[in-house]
Coordinates of C-alpha atoms (C1' of nucleotides) in Angstrom, one line a residue:
Chain A
M227 CA 26.7 -12.6 28.2
K228 CA 25.1 -12.8 31.6
R229 CA 21.6 -13.0 33.0
L230 CA 20.7 -10.1 35.1
P231 CA 19.1 -11.3 38.4
I232 CA 16.1 -9.1 38.0
S233 CA 12.6 -9.4 39.5
A234 CA 9.7 -10.4 37.3
S235 CA 8.0 -7.1 37.9
R236 CA 11.1 -5.3 36.5
I237 CA 10.7 -7.4 33.3
Q238 CA 7.0 -6.6 33.0
E239 CA 7.8 -3.0 33.4
T240 CA 10.4 -3.2 30.7
I241 CA 8.1 -5.0 28.4
R242 CA 5.4 -2.4 28.8
R243 CA 7.8 0.4 28.1
L244 CA 8.9 -1.0 24.7
A245 CA 7.1 0.3 21.7
Y246 CA 7.2 -3.2 20.2
F247 CA 4.6 -4.4 22.7
Q248 CA 2.5 -1.2 22.7
A249 CA -0.7 -2.7 21.2
W250 CA -0.5 -6.1 22.9
P251 CA -3.1 -7.0 25.5
D252 CA -2.0 -7.1 29.1
D253 CA -2.6 -10.8 29.7
V254 CA -0.3 -11.6 26.8
L255 CA 2.4 -9.4 28.2
D256 CA 2.1 -11.2 31.5
S257 CA 2.6 -14.5 29.8
L258 CA 5.5 -13.3 27.8
A259 CA 7.1 -11.9 30.9
G260 CA 6.9 -15.3 32.4
G261 CA 9.5 -16.9 30.1
A262 CA 11.5 -13.7 29.6
K263 CA 15.0 -12.8 30.7
L264 CA 17.0 -9.6 30.6
L265 CA 20.3 -10.1 29.0
T266 CA 23.4 -8.0 29.1
L267 CA 25.8 -8.4 26.2
S268 CA 29.2 -6.8 26.1
K269 CA 30.6 -5.5 22.8
N270 CA 31.6 -8.2 20.4
S271 CA 30.0 -11.1 22.3
W272 CA 27.8 -13.5 20.4
L273 CA 24.1 -13.8 20.6
A274 CA 23.5 -16.4 18.0
H275 CA 25.4 -18.4 15.3
K276 CA 24.3 -19.3 11.9
G277 CA 22.7 -22.7 11.9
E278 CA 21.8 -22.8 15.5
T279 CA 18.1 -23.1 16.4
L280 CA 16.9 -19.8 17.7
D281 CA 14.6 -20.4 20.7
R282 CA 14.1 -16.9 21.8
L283 CA 12.6 -13.7 20.5
Y284 CA 15.0 -10.8 21.2
V285 CA 14.1 -7.2 21.6
V286 CA 16.9 -4.7 21.9
I287 CA 16.6 -2.3 24.9
S288 CA 19.8 -0.5 24.5
G289 CA 23.0 -0.8 22.5
Q290 CA 23.2 -2.4 19.0
L291 CA 23.4 -5.8 17.5
R292 CA 24.9 -6.7 14.1
I293 CA 23.2 -9.3 12.0
Y294 CA 25.5 -10.6 9.3
L295 CA 26.5 -13.4 6.9
P296 CA 30.0 -14.7 7.0
L297 CA 31.9 -14.6 3.7
P298 CA 34.8 -16.7 2.6
N299 CA 37.5 -14.0 2.6
D300 CA 37.0 -13.2 6.3
M301 CA 34.6 -10.5 5.4
E302 CA 31.1 -10.0 6.5
R303 CA 27.9 -9.0 4.7
V304 CA 25.9 -7.0 7.3
V305 CA 22.2 -7.7 6.9
T306 CA 20.8 -5.4 9.5
L307 CA 21.9 -3.3 12.4
V308 CA 19.4 -3.9 15.2
G309 CA 18.9 -0.9 17.5
P310 CA 16.9 -0.1 20.6
G311 CA 13.2 -1.0 20.1
D312 CA 14.0 -3.4 17.2
S313 CA 13.4 -7.1 17.4
L314 CA 14.9 -10.1 15.8
G315 CA 14.0 -13.7 15.2
E316 CA 10.3 -13.6 14.3
A317 CA 10.6 -15.4 11.0
C318 CA 12.8 -18.1 12.4
L319 CA 10.5 -18.7 15.4
V320 CA 7.4 -18.8 13.2
L321 CA 8.9 -21.4 10.9
N322 CA 10.9 -23.1 13.6
E323 CA 13.9 -22.8 11.4
A324 CA 17.6 -22.6 12.1
C325 CA 19.0 -19.1 12.4
P326 CA 20.2 -18.1 8.9
Y327 CA 22.7 -15.5 10.2
H328 CA 25.2 -14.6 12.9
V329 CA 24.3 -12.1 15.6
V330 CA 26.8 -10.3 17.7
A331 CA 26.7 -7.2 19.9
S332 CA 28.3 -4.3 18.1
K333 CA 28.1 -2.2 21.3
D334 CA 27.5 -3.1 24.9
S335 CA 23.8 -4.0 24.9
H336 CA 20.8 -4.8 27.0
L337 CA 18.1 -7.0 25.6
L338 CA 14.9 -8.7 26.4
A339 CA 14.8 -12.4 25.5
I340 CA 11.3 -14.0 25.3
D341 CA 10.9 -17.7 25.3
G342 CA 10.0 -19.0 21.9
M343 CA 7.5 -21.5 23.0
V344 CA 5.6 -18.9 25.0
Y345 CA 5.8 -16.5 22.1
R346 CA 4.4 -18.9 19.6
Q347 CA 1.7 -20.0 22.0
E348 CA 0.5 -16.4 22.5
L349 CA 0.8 -15.8 18.8
S350 CA -1.6 -18.7 18.0
R351 CA -4.0 -17.6 20.7
H352 CA -4.3 -14.0 19.6
P353 CA -5.1 -13.3 15.9
T354 CA -4.3 -9.6 16.4
L355 CA -0.8 -10.5 17.3
T356 CA -0.5 -12.7 14.3
S357 CA -1.6 -10.0 11.9
Q358 CA 0.7 -7.5 13.6
T359 CA 3.6 -9.9 13.2
L360 CA 2.6 -10.5 9.6
E361 CA 2.9 -6.8 9.1
L362 CA 6.2 -6.7 10.8
V363 CA 7.7 -9.5 8.7
S364 CA 6.2 -8.0 5.6
R365 CA 7.9 -4.7 6.4
R366 CA 11.1 -6.5 6.9
L367 CA 10.8 -8.3 3.6
I368 CA 10.2 -5.1 1.7
G369 CA 13.1 -3.6 3.6
A370 CA 15.3 -6.4 2.6
L371 CA 14.3 -5.7 -1.0
R372 CA 15.4 -2.1 -0.7
D373 CA 18.7 -3.3 0.6
V374 CA 19.1 -5.6 -2.3
E375 CA 18.4 -2.7 -4.6
I376 CA 21.1 -0.6 -3.1
C377 CA 23.7 -3.4 -3.1
A378 CA 22.8 -4.2 -6.7
Q379 CA 23.9 -0.7 -7.9
P380 CA 26.7 -1.3 -10.3
S381 CA 29.1 1.4 -8.9
S382 CA 30.2 2.1 -5.4
V383 CA 29.2 5.8 -5.7
Q384 CA 25.7 4.8 -6.5
R385 CA 25.5 2.4 -3.6
V386 CA 26.6 5.1 -1.2
A387 CA 24.4 7.7 -2.7
G388 CA 21.5 5.3 -2.4
F389 CA 22.4 4.6 1.2
L390 CA 22.6 8.3 2.1
M391 CA 19.3 9.1 0.5
L392 CA 17.6 6.4 2.7
H393 CA 18.0 8.9 5.5
Q394 CA 16.2 11.8 4.1
P395 CA 13.3 12.5 6.4
T396 CA 10.8 13.3 3.7
T397 CA 11.1 13.1 -0.1
D398 CA 11.8 16.5 -1.5
T399 CA 14.0 17.6 1.4
P400 CA 17.1 18.6 -0.6
T401 CA 19.3 19.1 2.5
F402 CA 19.4 17.3 5.8
K403 CA 21.8 16.0 8.5
F404 CA 22.0 12.7 10.3
L405 CA 24.4 10.5 12.3
L406 CA 25.8 7.3 10.8
P407 CA 24.0 4.5 12.6
A408 CA 27.2 2.5 13.1
R409 CA 30.9 2.2 12.5
K410 CA 31.7 3.0 8.9
Q411 CA 33.2 -0.5 8.7
D412 CA 29.8 -2.0 9.4
I413 CA 28.0 0.3 7.0
A414 CA 30.4 -0.5 4.3
A415 CA 29.8 -4.2 4.9
K416 CA 26.1 -3.5 4.6
L417 CA 26.6 -1.9 1.3
G418 CA 28.8 -4.7 0.1
L419 CA 31.9 -2.5 0.0
T420 CA 35.2 -2.6 1.8
Q421 CA 35.8 0.1 4.4
E422 CA 38.5 1.6 2.2
T423 CA 36.2 2.0 -0.7
F424 CA 33.5 3.4 1.5
S425 CA 35.9 6.0 2.9
R426 CA 37.1 7.0 -0.5
V427 CA 33.6 7.4 -1.9
L428 CA 32.6 9.6 1.0
G429 CA 35.7 11.7 0.5
F430 CA 34.8 11.9 -3.2
L431 CA 31.3 13.2 -2.4
V432 CA 32.7 15.7 0.0
K433 CA 35.0 17.0 -2.7
Q434 CA 32.1 17.3 -5.0
G435 CA 30.3 19.4 -2.4
L436 CA 27.4 17.0 -2.3
I437 CA 27.9 16.2 1.4
Q438 CA 29.8 17.4 4.4
M439 CA 31.2 15.1 7.0
Q440 CA 32.8 15.3 10.4
G441 CA 33.3 11.9 12.1
G442 CA 30.0 10.2 11.9
K443 CA 28.0 13.3 11.3
I444 CA 26.8 13.6 7.7
S445 CA 25.2 16.6 6.2
V446 CA 23.7 16.1 2.8
E447 CA 24.0 19.3 0.9
D448 CA 22.4 18.4 -2.4
G449 CA 20.0 15.5 -2.1
Q450 CA 18.7 16.3 -5.6
K451 CA 22.0 15.6 -7.2
L452 CA 22.7 12.7 -4.9
S453 CA 19.5 11.0 -6.1
Q454 CA 20.4 11.6 -9.7
I455 CA 23.6 9.8 -9.2
T456 CA 21.7 6.6 -8.3
S457 CA 20.2 6.5 -11.8
M458 CA 23.1 7.8 -13.7
R459 CA 25.0 5.7 -16.3
E460 CA 28.4 7.3 -15.7
T461 CA 29.3 8.0 -12.1
Q462 CA 33.0 8.3 -11.5
E463 CA 34.4 11.6 -12.5
P464 CA 37.8 11.5 -14.2
C465 CA 39.2 11.9 -10.7
R466 CA 41.1 15.1 -11.4
Chain B
M298 CA -2.7 -8.8 -21.3
K299 CA -6.3 -9.8 -21.7
R300 CA -9.0 -11.0 -19.5
L301 CA -10.4 -14.4 -20.3
P302 CA -14.2 -14.4 -20.4
I303 CA -14.4 -17.4 -18.1
S304 CA -17.3 -18.5 -16.0
A305 CA -17.2 -18.1 -12.2
S306 CA -17.4 -21.8 -11.8
R307 CA -14.2 -22.2 -13.9
I308 CA -12.5 -19.8 -11.6
Q309 CA -13.5 -21.6 -8.4
E310 CA -12.4 -24.9 -10.0
T311 CA -9.0 -23.3 -10.8
I312 CA -8.6 -22.0 -7.3
R313 CA -9.4 -25.3 -5.7
R314 CA -6.8 -27.0 -7.9
L315 CA -4.0 -24.7 -6.8
A316 CA -1.8 -26.0 -4.0
Y317 CA -1.7 -22.4 -2.7
F318 CA -5.3 -22.6 -1.5
Q319 CA -5.3 -26.2 -0.4
A320 CA -5.9 -25.5 3.3
W321 CA -8.3 -22.7 3.0
P322 CA -11.9 -23.1 4.0
D323 CA -14.5 -23.4 1.2
D324 CA -16.4 -20.2 2.1
V325 CA -13.2 -18.2 1.8
L326 CA -12.5 -19.7 -1.6
D327 CA -16.0 -18.7 -2.7
S328 CA -15.4 -15.1 -1.6
L329 CA -12.0 -15.0 -3.3
A330 CA -13.5 -16.4 -6.5
G331 CA -15.9 -13.5 -6.4
G332 CA -13.3 -10.8 -7.1
A333 CA -11.0 -13.0 -9.1
K334 CA -10.0 -12.9 -12.7
L335 CA -8.0 -15.2 -14.9
L336 CA -5.4 -13.4 -16.9
T337 CA -3.4 -14.4 -19.9
L338 CA 0.0 -12.6 -20.3
S339 CA 2.1 -13.0 -23.4
K340 CA 5.8 -13.2 -23.0
N341 CA 7.4 -9.8 -22.2
S342 CA 4.2 -8.1 -21.2
W343 CA 4.0 -6.2 -18.0
L344 CA 2.1 -7.2 -14.9
A345 CA 3.2 -4.4 -12.6
H346 CA 5.6 -1.5 -12.5
K347 CA 7.7 -0.4 -9.5
G348 CA 5.9 2.3 -7.6
E349 CA 2.4 1.4 -8.7
T350 CA -0.1 0.3 -6.1
L351 CA -0.7 -3.4 -6.3
D352 CA -4.3 -4.1 -5.9
R353 CA -4.4 -7.8 -6.6
L354 CA -2.9 -11.0 -5.3
Y355 CA -1.5 -13.0 -8.2
V356 CA -1.0 -16.7 -8.4
V357 CA 0.7 -18.2 -11.4
I358 CA -1.1 -21.1 -13.0
S359 CA 1.3 -21.7 -15.9
G360 CA 4.2 -19.9 -17.4
Q361 CA 6.7 -17.8 -15.5
L362 CA 7.0 -14.2 -14.2
R363 CA 10.2 -12.3 -13.6
I364 CA 10.3 -10.0 -10.6
Y365 CA 13.2 -7.6 -10.9
L366 CA 14.7 -4.3 -9.9
P367 CA 15.8 -1.9 -12.7
L368 CA 19.4 -0.8 -12.6
P369 CA 20.9 2.4 -14.0
N370 CA 23.0 0.7 -16.7
D371 CA 20.0 -0.9 -18.4
M372 CA 20.5 -4.0 -16.4
E373 CA 18.2 -5.8 -14.2
R374 CA 18.6 -7.5 -10.8
V375 CA 16.2 -10.4 -10.8
V376 CA 14.7 -10.8 -7.4
T377 CA 12.6 -13.9 -8.1
L378 CA 11.4 -16.1 -10.9
V379 CA 7.8 -16.9 -10.1
G380 CA 6.6 -20.2 -11.5
P381 CA 3.3 -22.3 -11.5
G382 CA 1.8 -22.5 -8.0
D383 CA 3.8 -19.5 -6.7
S384 CA 2.2 -16.3 -5.7
L385 CA 3.2 -12.7 -5.5
G386 CA 2.2 -9.6 -3.7
E387 CA 1.3 -10.7 -0.2
A388 CA 3.6 -8.3 1.6
C389 CA 2.5 -5.3 -0.5
L390 CA -1.2 -6.1 0.0
V391 CA -0.8 -6.6 3.8
L392 CA 1.0 -3.2 4.1
N393 CA -1.0 -1.5 1.4
E394 CA 2.3 -0.4 0.0
A395 CA 3.5 0.5 -3.5
C396 CA 5.0 -2.4 -5.5
P397 CA 8.7 -2.3 -4.9
Y398 CA 9.6 -4.1 -8.1
H399 CA 8.8 -4.6 -11.7
V400 CA 6.9 -7.8 -12.8
V401 CA 6.9 -9.0 -16.4
A402 CA 6.0 -12.4 -18.0
S403 CA 9.2 -14.2 -18.9
K404 CA 7.1 -16.7 -20.8
D405 CA 3.5 -16.8 -22.0
S406 CA 1.6 -17.2 -18.8
H407 CA -1.8 -17.7 -17.2
L408 CA -2.5 -16.4 -13.8
L409 CA -5.2 -15.9 -11.3
A410 CA -5.7 -12.4 -10.0
I411 CA -7.5 -12.0 -6.7
D412 CA -9.0 -8.7 -5.6
G413 CA -6.9 -7.2 -2.9
M414 CA -9.8 -5.8 -0.9
V415 CA -11.5 -9.2 -0.8
Y416 CA -8.2 -10.9 0.1
R417 CA -7.5 -8.6 3.0
Q418 CA -11.0 -8.9 4.2
E419 CA -10.8 -12.7 4.2
L420 CA -7.5 -12.5 5.9
S421 CA -8.8 -10.4 8.7
R422 CA -11.7 -12.8 9.1
H423 CA -9.8 -16.0 9.3
P424 CA -6.9 -16.2 11.8
T425 CA -5.8 -19.4 10.2
L426 CA -5.1 -17.7 6.9
T427 CA -3.3 -15.0 8.7
S428 CA -0.9 -17.4 10.3
Q429 CA -0.5 -19.3 7.0
T430 CA 0.4 -16.0 5.3
L431 CA 2.7 -15.2 8.1
E432 CA 4.5 -18.4 7.4
L433 CA 4.6 -17.7 3.7
V434 CA 6.1 -14.3 4.1
S435 CA 8.5 -15.6 6.7
R436 CA 9.7 -18.2 4.3
R437 CA 10.1 -15.6 1.6
L438 CA 12.1 -13.4 4.0
I439 CA 14.5 -16.2 4.8
G440 CA 14.7 -17.1 1.1
A441 CA 15.6 -13.5 0.3
L442 CA 18.4 -13.8 2.9
R443 CA 19.7 -16.9 1.2
D444 CA 19.8 -15.0 -2.1
V445 CA 21.6 -12.1 -0.5
E446 CA 24.1 -14.6 0.8
I447 CA 24.8 -16.0 -2.6
C448 CA 25.1 -12.5 -4.2
A449 CA 27.4 -11.5 -1.5
Q450 CA 30.0 -14.1 -2.4
P451 CA 33.1 -12.2 -3.5
S452 CA 33.8 -14.1 -6.7
S453 CA 31.7 -15.1 -9.6
V454 CA 32.7 -18.8 -9.4
Q455 CA 31.5 -18.9 -5.8
R456 CA 28.2 -17.2 -6.6
V457 CA 27.5 -19.8 -9.4
A458 CA 28.6 -22.7 -7.2
G459 CA 26.3 -21.5 -4.5
F460 CA 23.4 -21.2 -7.0
L461 CA 24.0 -24.7 -8.3
M462 CA 24.1 -26.2 -4.9
L463 CA 20.8 -24.7 -4.0
H464 CA 19.4 -27.4 -6.3
Q465 CA 20.7 -30.4 -4.7
P466 CA 17.7 -32.5 -3.6
T467 CA 19.1 -33.5 -0.2
T468 CA 22.3 -32.5 1.5
D469 CA 25.0 -35.1 1.0
T470 CA 23.9 -36.0 -2.5
P471 CA 27.2 -35.6 -4.3
T472 CA 25.8 -35.8 -7.8
F473 CA 22.5 -34.7 -9.2
K474 CA 20.9 -33.3 -12.4
F475 CA 18.4 -30.5 -12.9
L476 CA 17.0 -28.1 -15.5
L477 CA 17.9 -24.4 -15.3
P478 CA 14.7 -22.7 -14.1
A479 CA 15.0 -19.9 -16.7
R480 CA 17.1 -18.3 -19.4
K481 CA 20.7 -18.1 -18.4
Q482 CA 20.4 -14.4 -18.9
D483 CA 17.8 -14.2 -16.1
I484 CA 19.7 -16.5 -13.8
A485 CA 22.8 -14.4 -14.3
A486 CA 20.8 -11.3 -13.4
K487 CA 19.6 -13.1 -10.3
L488 CA 23.2 -13.8 -9.3
G489 CA 24.3 -10.2 -9.9
L490 CA 26.4 -11.3 -13.0
T491 CA 26.3 -10.5 -16.6
Q492 CA 25.3 -13.3 -18.9
E493 CA 28.8 -13.3 -20.3
T494 CA 30.4 -13.9 -17.0
F495 CA 27.8 -16.5 -16.1
S496 CA 28.6 -18.3 -19.3
R497 CA 32.3 -18.2 -18.8
V498 CA 32.0 -19.6 -15.2
L499 CA 29.8 -22.5 -16.3
G500 CA 32.3 -23.2 -19.0
F501 CA 35.1 -23.1 -16.4
L502 CA 33.2 -25.5 -14.1
V503 CA 32.7 -27.9 -17.0
K504 CA 36.4 -27.8 -17.8
Q505 CA 37.1 -28.6 -14.2
G506 CA 34.9 -31.6 -14.5
L507 CA 32.7 -30.4 -11.7
I508 CA 29.5 -30.2 -13.9
Q509 CA 28.3 -31.3 -17.2
M510 CA 26.0 -29.1 -19.3
Q511 CA 23.9 -29.4 -22.4
G512 CA 21.7 -26.5 -23.1
G513 CA 19.7 -25.9 -19.9
K514 CA 20.4 -29.3 -18.5
I515 CA 22.9 -29.3 -15.7
S516 CA 24.5 -32.3 -14.2
V517 CA 26.5 -31.7 -11.1
E518 CA 29.2 -34.3 -10.9
D519 CA 31.0 -33.3 -7.7
G520 CA 28.7 -31.4 -5.3
Q521 CA 31.3 -31.9 -2.6
K522 CA 33.9 -29.9 -4.4
L523 CA 31.4 -27.4 -5.5
S524 CA 30.3 -26.7 -2.0
Q525 CA 33.9 -26.3 -0.9
I526 CA 34.4 -23.6 -3.6
T527 CA 31.8 -21.5 -1.8
S528 CA 34.0 -21.3 1.3
M529 CA 37.3 -21.1 -0.4
R530 CA 39.6 -18.1 -0.3
E531 CA 41.1 -18.5 -3.7
T532 CA 38.7 -19.6 -6.4
Q533 CA 40.0 -18.8 -9.9
E534 CA 42.6 -21.3 -11.0
P535 CA 45.5 -19.8 -12.9
C536 CA 43.5 -20.5 -16.0
R537 CA 46.0 -22.5 -17.9
Chain C
dC185 C1' 49.8 11.8 27.5
dG186 C1' 49.8 7.4 25.3
dC187 C1' 47.4 3.5 23.8
dG188 C1' 44.0 0.8 20.9
dA189 C1' 40.4 1.0 17.7
dC190 C1' 38.9 2.9 13.7
dT191 C1' 39.6 5.5 9.6
dT192 C1' 42.0 7.4 5.9
dT193 C1' 45.3 7.4 2.2
dG194 C1' 48.5 5.3 -1.2
dA195 C1' 50.1 2.0 -4.7
dA196 C1' 49.4 -2.2 -7.2
dG197 C1' 46.9 -6.2 -8.9
dT198 C1' 42.9 -8.5 -10.7
dA199 C1' 38.4 -10.1 -11.6
dA200 C1' 34.4 -8.7 -13.8
dA201 C1' 32.0 -5.4 -16.9
dT202 C1' 31.9 -3.8 -21.4
dC203 C1' 32.1 -3.8 -26.3
dA204 C1' 32.0 -6.5 -30.3
dA205 C1' 31.3 -10.4 -33.1
dT206 C1' 30.4 -15.2 -33.9
dG207 C1' 27.8 -19.3 -33.2
dG208 C1' 23.9 -22.4 -32.3
dG209 C1' 18.7 -23.6 -31.9
dC210 C1' 14.3 -23.2 -33.1
dG211 C1' 10.2 -21.6 -35.2
dT212 C1' 8.3 -19.6 -39.3
dG213 C1' 7.5 -19.4 -44.0
dG214 C1' 8.7 -20.3 -48.6
Chain D
dC45 C1' 12.1 -30.0 -46.3
dC46 C1' 15.2 -26.5 -46.4
dA47 C1' 16.3 -21.5 -45.6
dC48 C1' 15.9 -17.6 -43.4
dG49 C1' 15.6 -14.7 -39.3
dC50 C1' 15.4 -14.1 -34.4
dC51 C1' 16.8 -14.9 -29.9
dC52 C1' 20.0 -16.5 -26.9
dA53 C1' 24.4 -18.2 -25.7
dT54 C1' 29.3 -18.1 -26.3
dT55 C1' 33.8 -16.4 -27.1
dG56 C1' 37.5 -12.9 -27.4
dA57 C1' 39.9 -8.4 -26.4
dT58 C1' 40.0 -4.5 -23.7
dT59 C1' 39.1 -1.5 -19.8
dT60 C1' 38.5 -0.1 -15.2
dA61 C1' 36.6 0.0 -10.7
dC62 C1' 37.1 -2.4 -6.8
dT63 C1' 39.9 -5.2 -3.7
dT64 C1' 44.0 -6.0 -1.5
dC65 C1' 48.0 -5.0 1.0
dA66 C1' 50.5 -1.7 3.6
dA67 C1' 51.1 2.3 6.4
dA68 C1' 50.0 6.5 8.4
dG69 C1' 46.8 9.3 10.6
dT70 C1' 42.8 10.5 13.9
dC71 C1' 39.9 10.0 17.6
dG72 C1' 38.4 8.9 22.1
dC73 C1' 39.5 7.4 26.6
dG74 C1' 41.9 5.6 30.6

DNA sequence: CGCGACTTTGAAGTAAATCAATGGGCGTGG
DNA sequence: CCACGCCCATTGATTTACTTCAAAGTCGCG
């Protein structure tokens, strides 16, 4: 992880380009730019460890971060995959609490790091920002709940089906394509499965004709049936 | 569920007594009392269904609510148990989104129901409330993460140990007692276990001398060892 | 073309779910 | 005050879906 020696104007420019800051007033952006840094993280390098105090708000410009919880058996439970335009750390900064998860770059990444003190100060100064942040955190809370719901599915097929259906653009679109947002390994870890099980389930769904797959490209052929799986009592066909 | 025919003054009085509203200005409380109702829910009656729009903020006065996600196999994944002084619905109201979970009374309960419109209006009028709510939702988000962490533990013994250790009053208190906050059934569902497994694991821990148990009263005898279990690779003793 | 990272496939073991039945508390009513 | 009935917890026996361990296969990239 190294700090890019970039001019302040470059930072301001970057900030203004990010959707995250779209609705924020100019003077706030100027303040934020003051304590901001541009970071470059190479794949697999750490951004934060669980238990550390987080003193920055991070916004991903390019690349991808993996937020996860470490498990006893050398496994990980992926909480979120943070992509371009996404941010991380609001809740911790607001509460001034220790970081509850690990964060590492899952790809070479560029990010904006905004000083926590400045961030909190601006937050307290501008009610609009506070309510926007409230909305953001609320969205994240509800999102977390959706993830819990998927991971709580009793069978692996149901979890994967639930995951796939998250990507349908509009409800009642029976067929659609998308690219897996990360390595299958990481997605499996987000679903609470091993990569092996995830692979097998995808293979099973292909065999059933419910999806097609080539590399990371998924084509859902029958979203209808896939949704039903989620609420079915028996999922695993006799396997032959 | 029936509406108590209670005077407005009684409602204001109740509101003022709740810790939830401690720091809120008087005029806000008056407004909130305007659209508020006192509800009585008898055990097992519904407060909200998943998918419905939630148009009230609820604060529990007495009793207990169970927030949960329905699972295909007629099981539930308990998200939270909401007790006296706790509230529910902030995130939904802020985003004006459908309720993502079911809510039922797990005991006979009394609650305060505050009109959503009024709540949002007051929120937008008073930046202080907004930041307090931001803190509340942030806390809830981080709490949700802790729950995910426990449920992600690979073995049942580790999940239960993690749950038990949540109740230690201060870190480095090796021994402590507490009362289970709900039926074992519901706690099991919160840990992603069946009641049978939960029962067996508790029995196992008793046999190991790590805890004592009589009914809902738990006495943790060796928090040290219990914490270690959480990060151990092998958990289940050979059983004989 | 060959190497490393990631994924897929196979075979075996195991922990937890499931099914089924018993046991204990507690409130209600006789 | 005891007896019944209900709800919840416990215990046992069985099944199986997932993990685990191991190895081969694929892909992209220098």
